[in-house]
Coordinates of C-alpha atoms in Angstrom, one line a residue:
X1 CA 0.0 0.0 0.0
X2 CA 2.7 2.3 1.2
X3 CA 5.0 1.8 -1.9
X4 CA 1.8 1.5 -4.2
X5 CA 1.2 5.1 -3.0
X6 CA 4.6 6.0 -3.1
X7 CA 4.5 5.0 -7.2
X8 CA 1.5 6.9 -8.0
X9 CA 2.9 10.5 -7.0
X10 CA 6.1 10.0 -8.6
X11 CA 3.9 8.9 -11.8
X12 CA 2.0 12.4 -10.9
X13 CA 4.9 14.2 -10.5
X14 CA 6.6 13.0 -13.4
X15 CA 3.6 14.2 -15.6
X16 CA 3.5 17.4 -14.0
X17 CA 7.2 18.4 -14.9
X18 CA 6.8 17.2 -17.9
X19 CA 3.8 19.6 -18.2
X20 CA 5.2 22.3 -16.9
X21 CA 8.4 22.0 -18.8
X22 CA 8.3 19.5 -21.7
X23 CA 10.9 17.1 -23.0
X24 CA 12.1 18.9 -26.7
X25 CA 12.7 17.2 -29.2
X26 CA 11.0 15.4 -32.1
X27 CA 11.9 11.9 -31.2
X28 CA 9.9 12.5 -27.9
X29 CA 7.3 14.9 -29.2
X30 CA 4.2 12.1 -29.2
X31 CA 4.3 10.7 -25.9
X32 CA 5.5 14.0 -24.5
X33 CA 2.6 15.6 -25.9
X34 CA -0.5 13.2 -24.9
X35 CA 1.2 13.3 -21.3
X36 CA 1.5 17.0 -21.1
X37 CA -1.9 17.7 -22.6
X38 CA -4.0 16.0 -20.7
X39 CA -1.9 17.2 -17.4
X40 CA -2.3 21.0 -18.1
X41 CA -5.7 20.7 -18.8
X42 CA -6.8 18.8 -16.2
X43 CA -4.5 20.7 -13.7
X44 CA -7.4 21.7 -11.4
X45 CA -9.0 17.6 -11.4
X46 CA -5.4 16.2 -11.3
X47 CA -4.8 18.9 -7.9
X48 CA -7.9 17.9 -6.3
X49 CA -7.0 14.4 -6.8
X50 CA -3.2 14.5 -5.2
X51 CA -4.5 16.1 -2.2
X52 CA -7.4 13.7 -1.5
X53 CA -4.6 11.1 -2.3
X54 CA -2.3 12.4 0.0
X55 CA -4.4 13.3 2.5
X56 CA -6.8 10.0 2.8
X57 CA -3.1 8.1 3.1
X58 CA -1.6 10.1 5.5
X59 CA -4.7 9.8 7.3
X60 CA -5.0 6.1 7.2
X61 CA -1.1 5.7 7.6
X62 CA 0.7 8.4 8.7
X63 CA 4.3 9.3 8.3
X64 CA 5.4 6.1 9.7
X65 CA 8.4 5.4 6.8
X66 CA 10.8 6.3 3.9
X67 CA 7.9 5.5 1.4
X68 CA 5.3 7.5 3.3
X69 CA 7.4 10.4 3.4
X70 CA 8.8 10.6 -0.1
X71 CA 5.3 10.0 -1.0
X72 CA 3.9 12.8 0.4
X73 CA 6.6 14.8 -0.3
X74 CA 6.4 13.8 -4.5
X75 CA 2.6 15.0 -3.6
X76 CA 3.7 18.2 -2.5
X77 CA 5.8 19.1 -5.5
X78 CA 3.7 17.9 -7.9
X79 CA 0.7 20.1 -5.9
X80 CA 3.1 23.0 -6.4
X81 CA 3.2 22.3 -10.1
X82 CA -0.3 21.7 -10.8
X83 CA -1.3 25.0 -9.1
X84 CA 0.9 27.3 -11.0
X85 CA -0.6 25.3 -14.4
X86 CA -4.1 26.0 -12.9
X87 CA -2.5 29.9 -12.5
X88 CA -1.7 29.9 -15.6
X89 CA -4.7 28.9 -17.1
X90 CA -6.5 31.0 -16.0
X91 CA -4.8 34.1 -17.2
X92 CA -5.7 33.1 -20.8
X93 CA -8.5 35.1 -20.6
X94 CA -6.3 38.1 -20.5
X95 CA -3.7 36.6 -22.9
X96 CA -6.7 36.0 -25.3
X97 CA -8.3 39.5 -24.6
X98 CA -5.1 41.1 -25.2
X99 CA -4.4 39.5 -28.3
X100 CA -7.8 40.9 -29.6
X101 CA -7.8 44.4 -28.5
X102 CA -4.0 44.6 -30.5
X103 CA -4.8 43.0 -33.6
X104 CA -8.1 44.3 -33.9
X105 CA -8.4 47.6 -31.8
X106 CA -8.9 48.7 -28.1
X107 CA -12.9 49.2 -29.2
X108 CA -13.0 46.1 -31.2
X109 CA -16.1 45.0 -28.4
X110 CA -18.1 48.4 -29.4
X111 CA -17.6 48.3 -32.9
X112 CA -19.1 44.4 -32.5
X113 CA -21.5 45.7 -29.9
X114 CA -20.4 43.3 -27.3
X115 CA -20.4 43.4 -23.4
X116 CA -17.6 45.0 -22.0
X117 CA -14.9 42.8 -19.9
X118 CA -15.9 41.8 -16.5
X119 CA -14.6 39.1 -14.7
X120 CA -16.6 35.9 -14.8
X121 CA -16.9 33.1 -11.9
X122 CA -15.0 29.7 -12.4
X123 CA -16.6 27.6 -14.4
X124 CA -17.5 24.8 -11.6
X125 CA -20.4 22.8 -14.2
X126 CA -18.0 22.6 -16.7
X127 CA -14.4 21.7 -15.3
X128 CA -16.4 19.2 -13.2
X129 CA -17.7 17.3 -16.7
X130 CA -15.2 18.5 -19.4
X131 CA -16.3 15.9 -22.0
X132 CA -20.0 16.8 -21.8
X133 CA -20.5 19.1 -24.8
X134 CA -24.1 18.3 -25.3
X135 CA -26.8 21.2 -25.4
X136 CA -30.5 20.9 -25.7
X137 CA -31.0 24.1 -27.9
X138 CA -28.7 22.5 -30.0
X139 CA -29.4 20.2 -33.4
X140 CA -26.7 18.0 -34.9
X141 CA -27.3 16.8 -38.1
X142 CA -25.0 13.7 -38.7
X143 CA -22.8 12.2 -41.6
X144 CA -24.1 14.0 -44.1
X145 CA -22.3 14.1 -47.6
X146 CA -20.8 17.0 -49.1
X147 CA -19.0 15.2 -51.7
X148 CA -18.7 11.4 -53.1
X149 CA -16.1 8.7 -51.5
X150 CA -18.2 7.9 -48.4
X151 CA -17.5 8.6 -44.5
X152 CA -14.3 10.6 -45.9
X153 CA -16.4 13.4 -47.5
X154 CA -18.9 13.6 -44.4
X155 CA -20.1 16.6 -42.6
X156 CA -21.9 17.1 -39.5
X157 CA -24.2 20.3 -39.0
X158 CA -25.3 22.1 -36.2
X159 CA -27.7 24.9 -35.7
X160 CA -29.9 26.2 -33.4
X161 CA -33.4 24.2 -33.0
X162 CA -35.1 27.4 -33.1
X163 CA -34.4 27.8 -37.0
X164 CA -32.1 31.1 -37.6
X165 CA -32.5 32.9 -40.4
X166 CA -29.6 34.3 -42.5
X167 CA -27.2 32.9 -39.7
X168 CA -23.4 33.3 -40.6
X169 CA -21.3 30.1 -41.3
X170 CA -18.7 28.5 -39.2
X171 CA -16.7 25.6 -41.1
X172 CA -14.3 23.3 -38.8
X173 CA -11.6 20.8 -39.9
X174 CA -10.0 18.4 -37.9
X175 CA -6.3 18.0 -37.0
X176 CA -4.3 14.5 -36.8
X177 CA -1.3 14.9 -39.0
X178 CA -3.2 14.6 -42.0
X179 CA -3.1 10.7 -41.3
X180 CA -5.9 10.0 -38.4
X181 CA -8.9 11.1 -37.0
X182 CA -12.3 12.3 -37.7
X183 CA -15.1 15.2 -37.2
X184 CA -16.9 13.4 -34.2
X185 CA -13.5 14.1 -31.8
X186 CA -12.7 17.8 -32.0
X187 CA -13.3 21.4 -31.9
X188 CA -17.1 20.1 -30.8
X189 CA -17.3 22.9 -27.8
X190 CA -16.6 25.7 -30.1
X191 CA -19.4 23.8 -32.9
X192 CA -21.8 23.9 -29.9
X193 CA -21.3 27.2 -28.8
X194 CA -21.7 29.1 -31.8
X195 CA -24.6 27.2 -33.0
X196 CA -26.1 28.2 -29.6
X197 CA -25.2 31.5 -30.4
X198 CA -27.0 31.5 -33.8
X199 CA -24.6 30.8 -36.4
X200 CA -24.7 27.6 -38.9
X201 CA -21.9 25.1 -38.3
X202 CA -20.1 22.5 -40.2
X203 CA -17.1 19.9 -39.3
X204 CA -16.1 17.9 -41.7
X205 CA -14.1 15.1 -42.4
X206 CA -11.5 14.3 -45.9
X207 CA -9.2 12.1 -47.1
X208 CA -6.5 11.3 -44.9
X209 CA -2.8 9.7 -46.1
X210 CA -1.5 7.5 -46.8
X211 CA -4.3 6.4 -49.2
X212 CA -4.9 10.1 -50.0
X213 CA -2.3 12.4 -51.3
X214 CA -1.5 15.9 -51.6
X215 CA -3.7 17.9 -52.9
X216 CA -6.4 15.7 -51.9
X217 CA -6.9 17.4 -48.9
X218 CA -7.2 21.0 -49.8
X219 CA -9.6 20.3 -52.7
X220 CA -11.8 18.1 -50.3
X221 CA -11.9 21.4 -48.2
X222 CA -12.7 23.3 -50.9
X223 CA -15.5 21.1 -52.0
X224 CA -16.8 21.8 -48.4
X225 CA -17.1 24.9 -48.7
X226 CA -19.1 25.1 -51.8
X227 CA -21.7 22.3 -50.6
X228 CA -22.1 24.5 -47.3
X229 CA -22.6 27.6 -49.2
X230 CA -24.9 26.1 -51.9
X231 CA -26.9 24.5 -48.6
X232 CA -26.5 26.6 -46.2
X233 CA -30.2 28.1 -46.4
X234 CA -31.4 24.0 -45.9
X235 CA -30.5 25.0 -41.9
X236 CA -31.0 28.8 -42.1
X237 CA -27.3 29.8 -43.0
X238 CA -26.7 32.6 -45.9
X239 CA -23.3 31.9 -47.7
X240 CA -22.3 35.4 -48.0
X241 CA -20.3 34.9 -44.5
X242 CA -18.4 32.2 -43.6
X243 CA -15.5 32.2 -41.7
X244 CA -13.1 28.6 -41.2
X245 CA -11.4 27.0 -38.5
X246 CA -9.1 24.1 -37.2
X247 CA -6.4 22.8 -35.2
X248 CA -3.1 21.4 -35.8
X249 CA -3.2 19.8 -39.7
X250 CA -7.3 21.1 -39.6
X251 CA -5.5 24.7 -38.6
X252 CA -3.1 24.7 -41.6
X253 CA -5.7 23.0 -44.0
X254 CA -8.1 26.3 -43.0
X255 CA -5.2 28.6 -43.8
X256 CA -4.2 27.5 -47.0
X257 CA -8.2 27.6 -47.9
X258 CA -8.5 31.0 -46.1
X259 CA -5.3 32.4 -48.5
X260 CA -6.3 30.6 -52.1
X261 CA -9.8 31.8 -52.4
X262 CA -10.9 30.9 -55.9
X263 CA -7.8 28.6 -56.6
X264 CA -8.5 26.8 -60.0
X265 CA -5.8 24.6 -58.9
X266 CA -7.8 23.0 -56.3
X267 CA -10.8 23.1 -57.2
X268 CA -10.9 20.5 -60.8
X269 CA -14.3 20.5 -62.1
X270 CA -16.0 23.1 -60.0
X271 CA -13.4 26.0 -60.9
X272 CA -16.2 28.6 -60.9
X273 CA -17.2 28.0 -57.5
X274 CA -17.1 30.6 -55.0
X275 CA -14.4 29.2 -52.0
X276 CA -13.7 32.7 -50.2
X277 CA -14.2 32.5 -46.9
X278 CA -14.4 36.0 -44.7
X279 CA -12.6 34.9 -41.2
X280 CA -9.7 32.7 -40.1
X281 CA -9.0 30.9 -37.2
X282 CA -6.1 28.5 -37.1
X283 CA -5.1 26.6 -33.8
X284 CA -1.4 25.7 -33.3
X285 CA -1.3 25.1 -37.0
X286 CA 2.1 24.0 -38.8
X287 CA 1.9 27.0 -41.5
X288 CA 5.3 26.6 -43.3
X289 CA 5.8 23.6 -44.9
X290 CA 9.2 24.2 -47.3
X291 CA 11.3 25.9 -44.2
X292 CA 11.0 29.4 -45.4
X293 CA 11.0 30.8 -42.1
X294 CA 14.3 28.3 -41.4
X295 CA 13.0 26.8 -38.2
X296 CA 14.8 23.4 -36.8
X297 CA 11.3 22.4 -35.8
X298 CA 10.2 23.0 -39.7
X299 CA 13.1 21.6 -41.0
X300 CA 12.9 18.4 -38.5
X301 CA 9.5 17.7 -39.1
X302 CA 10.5 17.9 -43.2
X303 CA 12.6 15.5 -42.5
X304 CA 10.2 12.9 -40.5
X305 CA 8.4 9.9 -42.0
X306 CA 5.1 12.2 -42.1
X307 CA 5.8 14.3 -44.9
X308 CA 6.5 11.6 -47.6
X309 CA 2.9 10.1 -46.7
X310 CA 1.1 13.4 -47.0
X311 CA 3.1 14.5 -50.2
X312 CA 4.5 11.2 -52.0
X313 CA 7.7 9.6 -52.0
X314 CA 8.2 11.6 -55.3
X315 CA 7.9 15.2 -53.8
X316 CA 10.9 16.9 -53.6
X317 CA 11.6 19.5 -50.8
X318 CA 10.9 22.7 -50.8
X319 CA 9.3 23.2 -54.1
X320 CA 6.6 20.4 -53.7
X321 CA 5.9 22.0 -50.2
X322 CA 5.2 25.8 -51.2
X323 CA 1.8 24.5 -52.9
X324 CA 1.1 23.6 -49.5
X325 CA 2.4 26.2 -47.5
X326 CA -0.2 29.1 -46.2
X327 CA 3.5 31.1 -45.0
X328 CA 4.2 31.1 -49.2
X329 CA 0.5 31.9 -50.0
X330 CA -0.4 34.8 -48.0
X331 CA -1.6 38.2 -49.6
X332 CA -2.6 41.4 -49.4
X333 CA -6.9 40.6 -49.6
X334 CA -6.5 37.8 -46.5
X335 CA -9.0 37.8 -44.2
X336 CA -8.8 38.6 -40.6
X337 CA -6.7 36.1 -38.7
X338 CA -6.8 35.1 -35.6
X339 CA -4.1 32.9 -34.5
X340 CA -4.0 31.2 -31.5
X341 CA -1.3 28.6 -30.0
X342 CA 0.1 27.3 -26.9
X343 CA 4.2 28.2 -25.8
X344 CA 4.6 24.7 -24.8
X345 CA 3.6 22.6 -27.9
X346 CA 5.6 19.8 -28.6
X347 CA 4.3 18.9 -32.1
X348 CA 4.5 22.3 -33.5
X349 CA 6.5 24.4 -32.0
X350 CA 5.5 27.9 -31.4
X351 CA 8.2 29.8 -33.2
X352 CA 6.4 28.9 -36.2
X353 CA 2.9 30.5 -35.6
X354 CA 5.3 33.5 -34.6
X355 CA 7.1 33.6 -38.1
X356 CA 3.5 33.2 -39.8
X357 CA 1.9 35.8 -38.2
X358 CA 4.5 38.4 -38.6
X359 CA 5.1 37.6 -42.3
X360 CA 1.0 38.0 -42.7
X361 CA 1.0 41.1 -40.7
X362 CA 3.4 42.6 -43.1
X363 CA 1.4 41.5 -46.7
X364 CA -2.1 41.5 -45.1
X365 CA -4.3 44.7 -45.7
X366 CA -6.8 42.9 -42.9
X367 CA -6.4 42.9 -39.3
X368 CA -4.1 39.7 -37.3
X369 CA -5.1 38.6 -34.0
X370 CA -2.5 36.3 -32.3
X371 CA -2.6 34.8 -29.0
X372 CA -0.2 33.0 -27.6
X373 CA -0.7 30.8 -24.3
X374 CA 1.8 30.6 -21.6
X375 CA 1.8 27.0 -20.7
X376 CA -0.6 25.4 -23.2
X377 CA 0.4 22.4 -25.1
X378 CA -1.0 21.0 -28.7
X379 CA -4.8 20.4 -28.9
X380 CA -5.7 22.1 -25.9
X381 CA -9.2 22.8 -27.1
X382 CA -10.6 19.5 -27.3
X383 CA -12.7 19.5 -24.1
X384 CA -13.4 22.0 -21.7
X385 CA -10.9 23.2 -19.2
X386 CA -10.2 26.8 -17.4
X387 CA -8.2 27.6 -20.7
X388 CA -9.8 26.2 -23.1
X389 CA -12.9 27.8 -21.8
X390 CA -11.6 31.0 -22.1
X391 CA -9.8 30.6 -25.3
X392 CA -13.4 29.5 -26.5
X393 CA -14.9 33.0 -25.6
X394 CA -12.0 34.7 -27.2
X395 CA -12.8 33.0 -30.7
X396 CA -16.6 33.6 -30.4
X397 CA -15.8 37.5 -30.0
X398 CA -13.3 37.3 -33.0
X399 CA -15.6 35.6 -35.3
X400 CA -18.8 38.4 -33.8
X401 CA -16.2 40.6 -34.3
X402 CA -15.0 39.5 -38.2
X403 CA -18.8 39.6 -39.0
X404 CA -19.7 42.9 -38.5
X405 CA -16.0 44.0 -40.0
X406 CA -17.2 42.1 -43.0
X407 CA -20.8 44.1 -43.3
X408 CA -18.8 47.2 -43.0
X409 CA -16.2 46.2 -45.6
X410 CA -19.0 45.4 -48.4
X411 CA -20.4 48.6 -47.4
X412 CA -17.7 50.7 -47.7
X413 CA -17.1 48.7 -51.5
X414 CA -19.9 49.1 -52.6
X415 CA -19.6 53.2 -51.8
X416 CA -16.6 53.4 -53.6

């Protein structure tokens, strides 16, 4: 019992350093990362935990040896370490907030017509069920088919059960490398929300390598996003605003789709179709994929056994890759950006999201939010947790935000 105990906090300890400060590398990056995310988003469940851990031993069993001791005091540290990740956390909110109010303005929330900042109680309901994602004004409509090749071209919408009318679109695309997963696994809190809210939203599954191969992807995006625009009024959506977002490989497929509106090149046999979306928001997104920025984490991952699935043994590096690469396609007509990743990824490093957004800030006529979250790893949105949460809030008051910008940009278009 005593060195059982003794094993389990320094397992808990040894996922909380790792947490806190993660092992680099990209021979580690995997197991580094599914250990780190779930610890610093479950910081405030994993602290509650160690001390009823601790304390239910200590009361049963005391101090009375070695094991007890270094036991409790592996608890202790790891207690330490949780709380500053719960800390942290927390402050997204004002990491987010700030991000907003620089790349879109101090009155970003007036011109909007949102509330004004206040500060909002912990979110108790939610940290104590962050899986549950459910709402009961909400309507999914499941697997439906935006293009042919089965479950690989299916789409789930949501909406609001009281039927909106003219809502705005919201298109999401899931991450996994390109290689794995599906729509039913992420980014569902943000679907749920903003369908609460109103809008019209889409997630949608493609072709995934190594059967598929580049540009496979993109133009399964881009076929999306005409089906949701020709039936968006089916589910009381208008197509004349739709903004797209993802994380990790879903981040960087919404960015490339974001800055090739109209491509011909990836869109074969519906070249006339409208593909422009109005709002961006990629999550800890790889953005360069031929090393522009000269990155070791770029170059490392170019290097990796992932790239020659995604492009073909054939491809040769870098001028294969800048096809794919949203650093080498931005422009001058981009849409507003938002751009939001975590200082502790291990998959994709940071510095990367840095390099994009500066190089877009510098071509891009429209405004670039980026916020960038002390202590968050990869995927850090896929349930709910104190950061996620706020990071959640953020987005909505971008993408209210990027709506009203767009009205006022037609406006102001059609005046000239």
């Amino acid at each position: 019992m005593t060195r059982r105990f003794l094993f389990r906090q320094a397992a808990n300890l040894a996922l909380t350093v790792n947490a806190v400060r993660p092992v680099p590398g990209m021979t580690a990056s995997l197991p580094v990362f599914f250990a780190g995310w779930l610890t610093s988003e479950l910081a405030p469940q994993l602290l509650a935990a160690t001390a009823l851990d601790a304390s239910v031993h200590v009361a049963r069993r005391g101090l009375g040896d070695r094991s007890d001791r270094l036991g409790v005091a592996a608890a202790g540290a790891s207690a330490i370490g949780l709380a500053a990740m719960t800390v942290s956390a927390r402050r997204a909110g004002t990491e987010v907030e700030d991000a907003l109010t620089e790349g879109l303005g101090p009155d970003y929330r007036e011109v909007a017509d949102l509330p004004g900042r206040t500060a909002e109680a912990l979110p108790l309901r939610k940290l104590a069920m962050p899986f549950h994602v459910r709402r009961p004004d909400v309507v999914r409509h499941r697997n439906l088919a935006y293009a042919e090749g089965g479950k690989r071209f299916a789409v789930d919408i949501f909406h609001h059960r009281d039927m909106p009318s003219n809502a705005p679109l919201l298109l999401e695309i899931h991450g996994g490398g390109w290689v794995t997963s599906n729509k039913d696994h992420q980014a569902l809190p943000l679907m749920v929300e903003m369908a609460s809210r109103g809008w019209v939203c889409a997630s949608i599954n493609y072709p995934l390598s190594p059967k598929a191969k580049w540009p496979d992807q993109p133009i399964a995006v881009k076929r999306a996003i005409t089906w949701f625009k020709e039936h968006a009024g089916e589910y009381g959506g208008t197509p004349e605003f739709l903004a797209i977002t993802g994380g990790s490989a879903g981040g960087h497929l919404a960015a490339l789709a974001a800055l090739t509106p109209n491509d011909p090149s990836v869109q074969p046999g519906f070249e006339s179709a409208d593909t422009s979306v109005q709002a961006c928001v990629p999550m800890y997104a790889p953005t360069d994929m031929a090393n522009e920025t000269g990155l070791k984490s770029v170059r490392l991952r170019s290097e990796s056994f992932l790239m020659p699935m995604v492009f073909g043994k054939g491809a040769k590096f870098p001028d294969d890759y800048l096809v794919a690469s949203p650093y080498a396609k931005v422009r001058a007509d981009a849409p507003p950006f938002f751009v939001v990743h975590g200082s502790n990824d291990s998959l994709v490093p940071v510095p990367e999201s840095r390099a994009f957004v500066e190089h877009l800030r510098s071509v891009s006529r429209n405004p670039v939010a980026y916020a960038e979250l002390k202590g968050a790893q990869h995927a850090f949105d896929v349930f709910a947790s104190l950061r996620s949460i706020e990071v959640l809030n953020g987005v909505t008051r971008f993408l209210e935000w990027s709506r009203v910008h767009a009205r006022s940009t037609e406006r102001v278009a059609v005046g000239s």
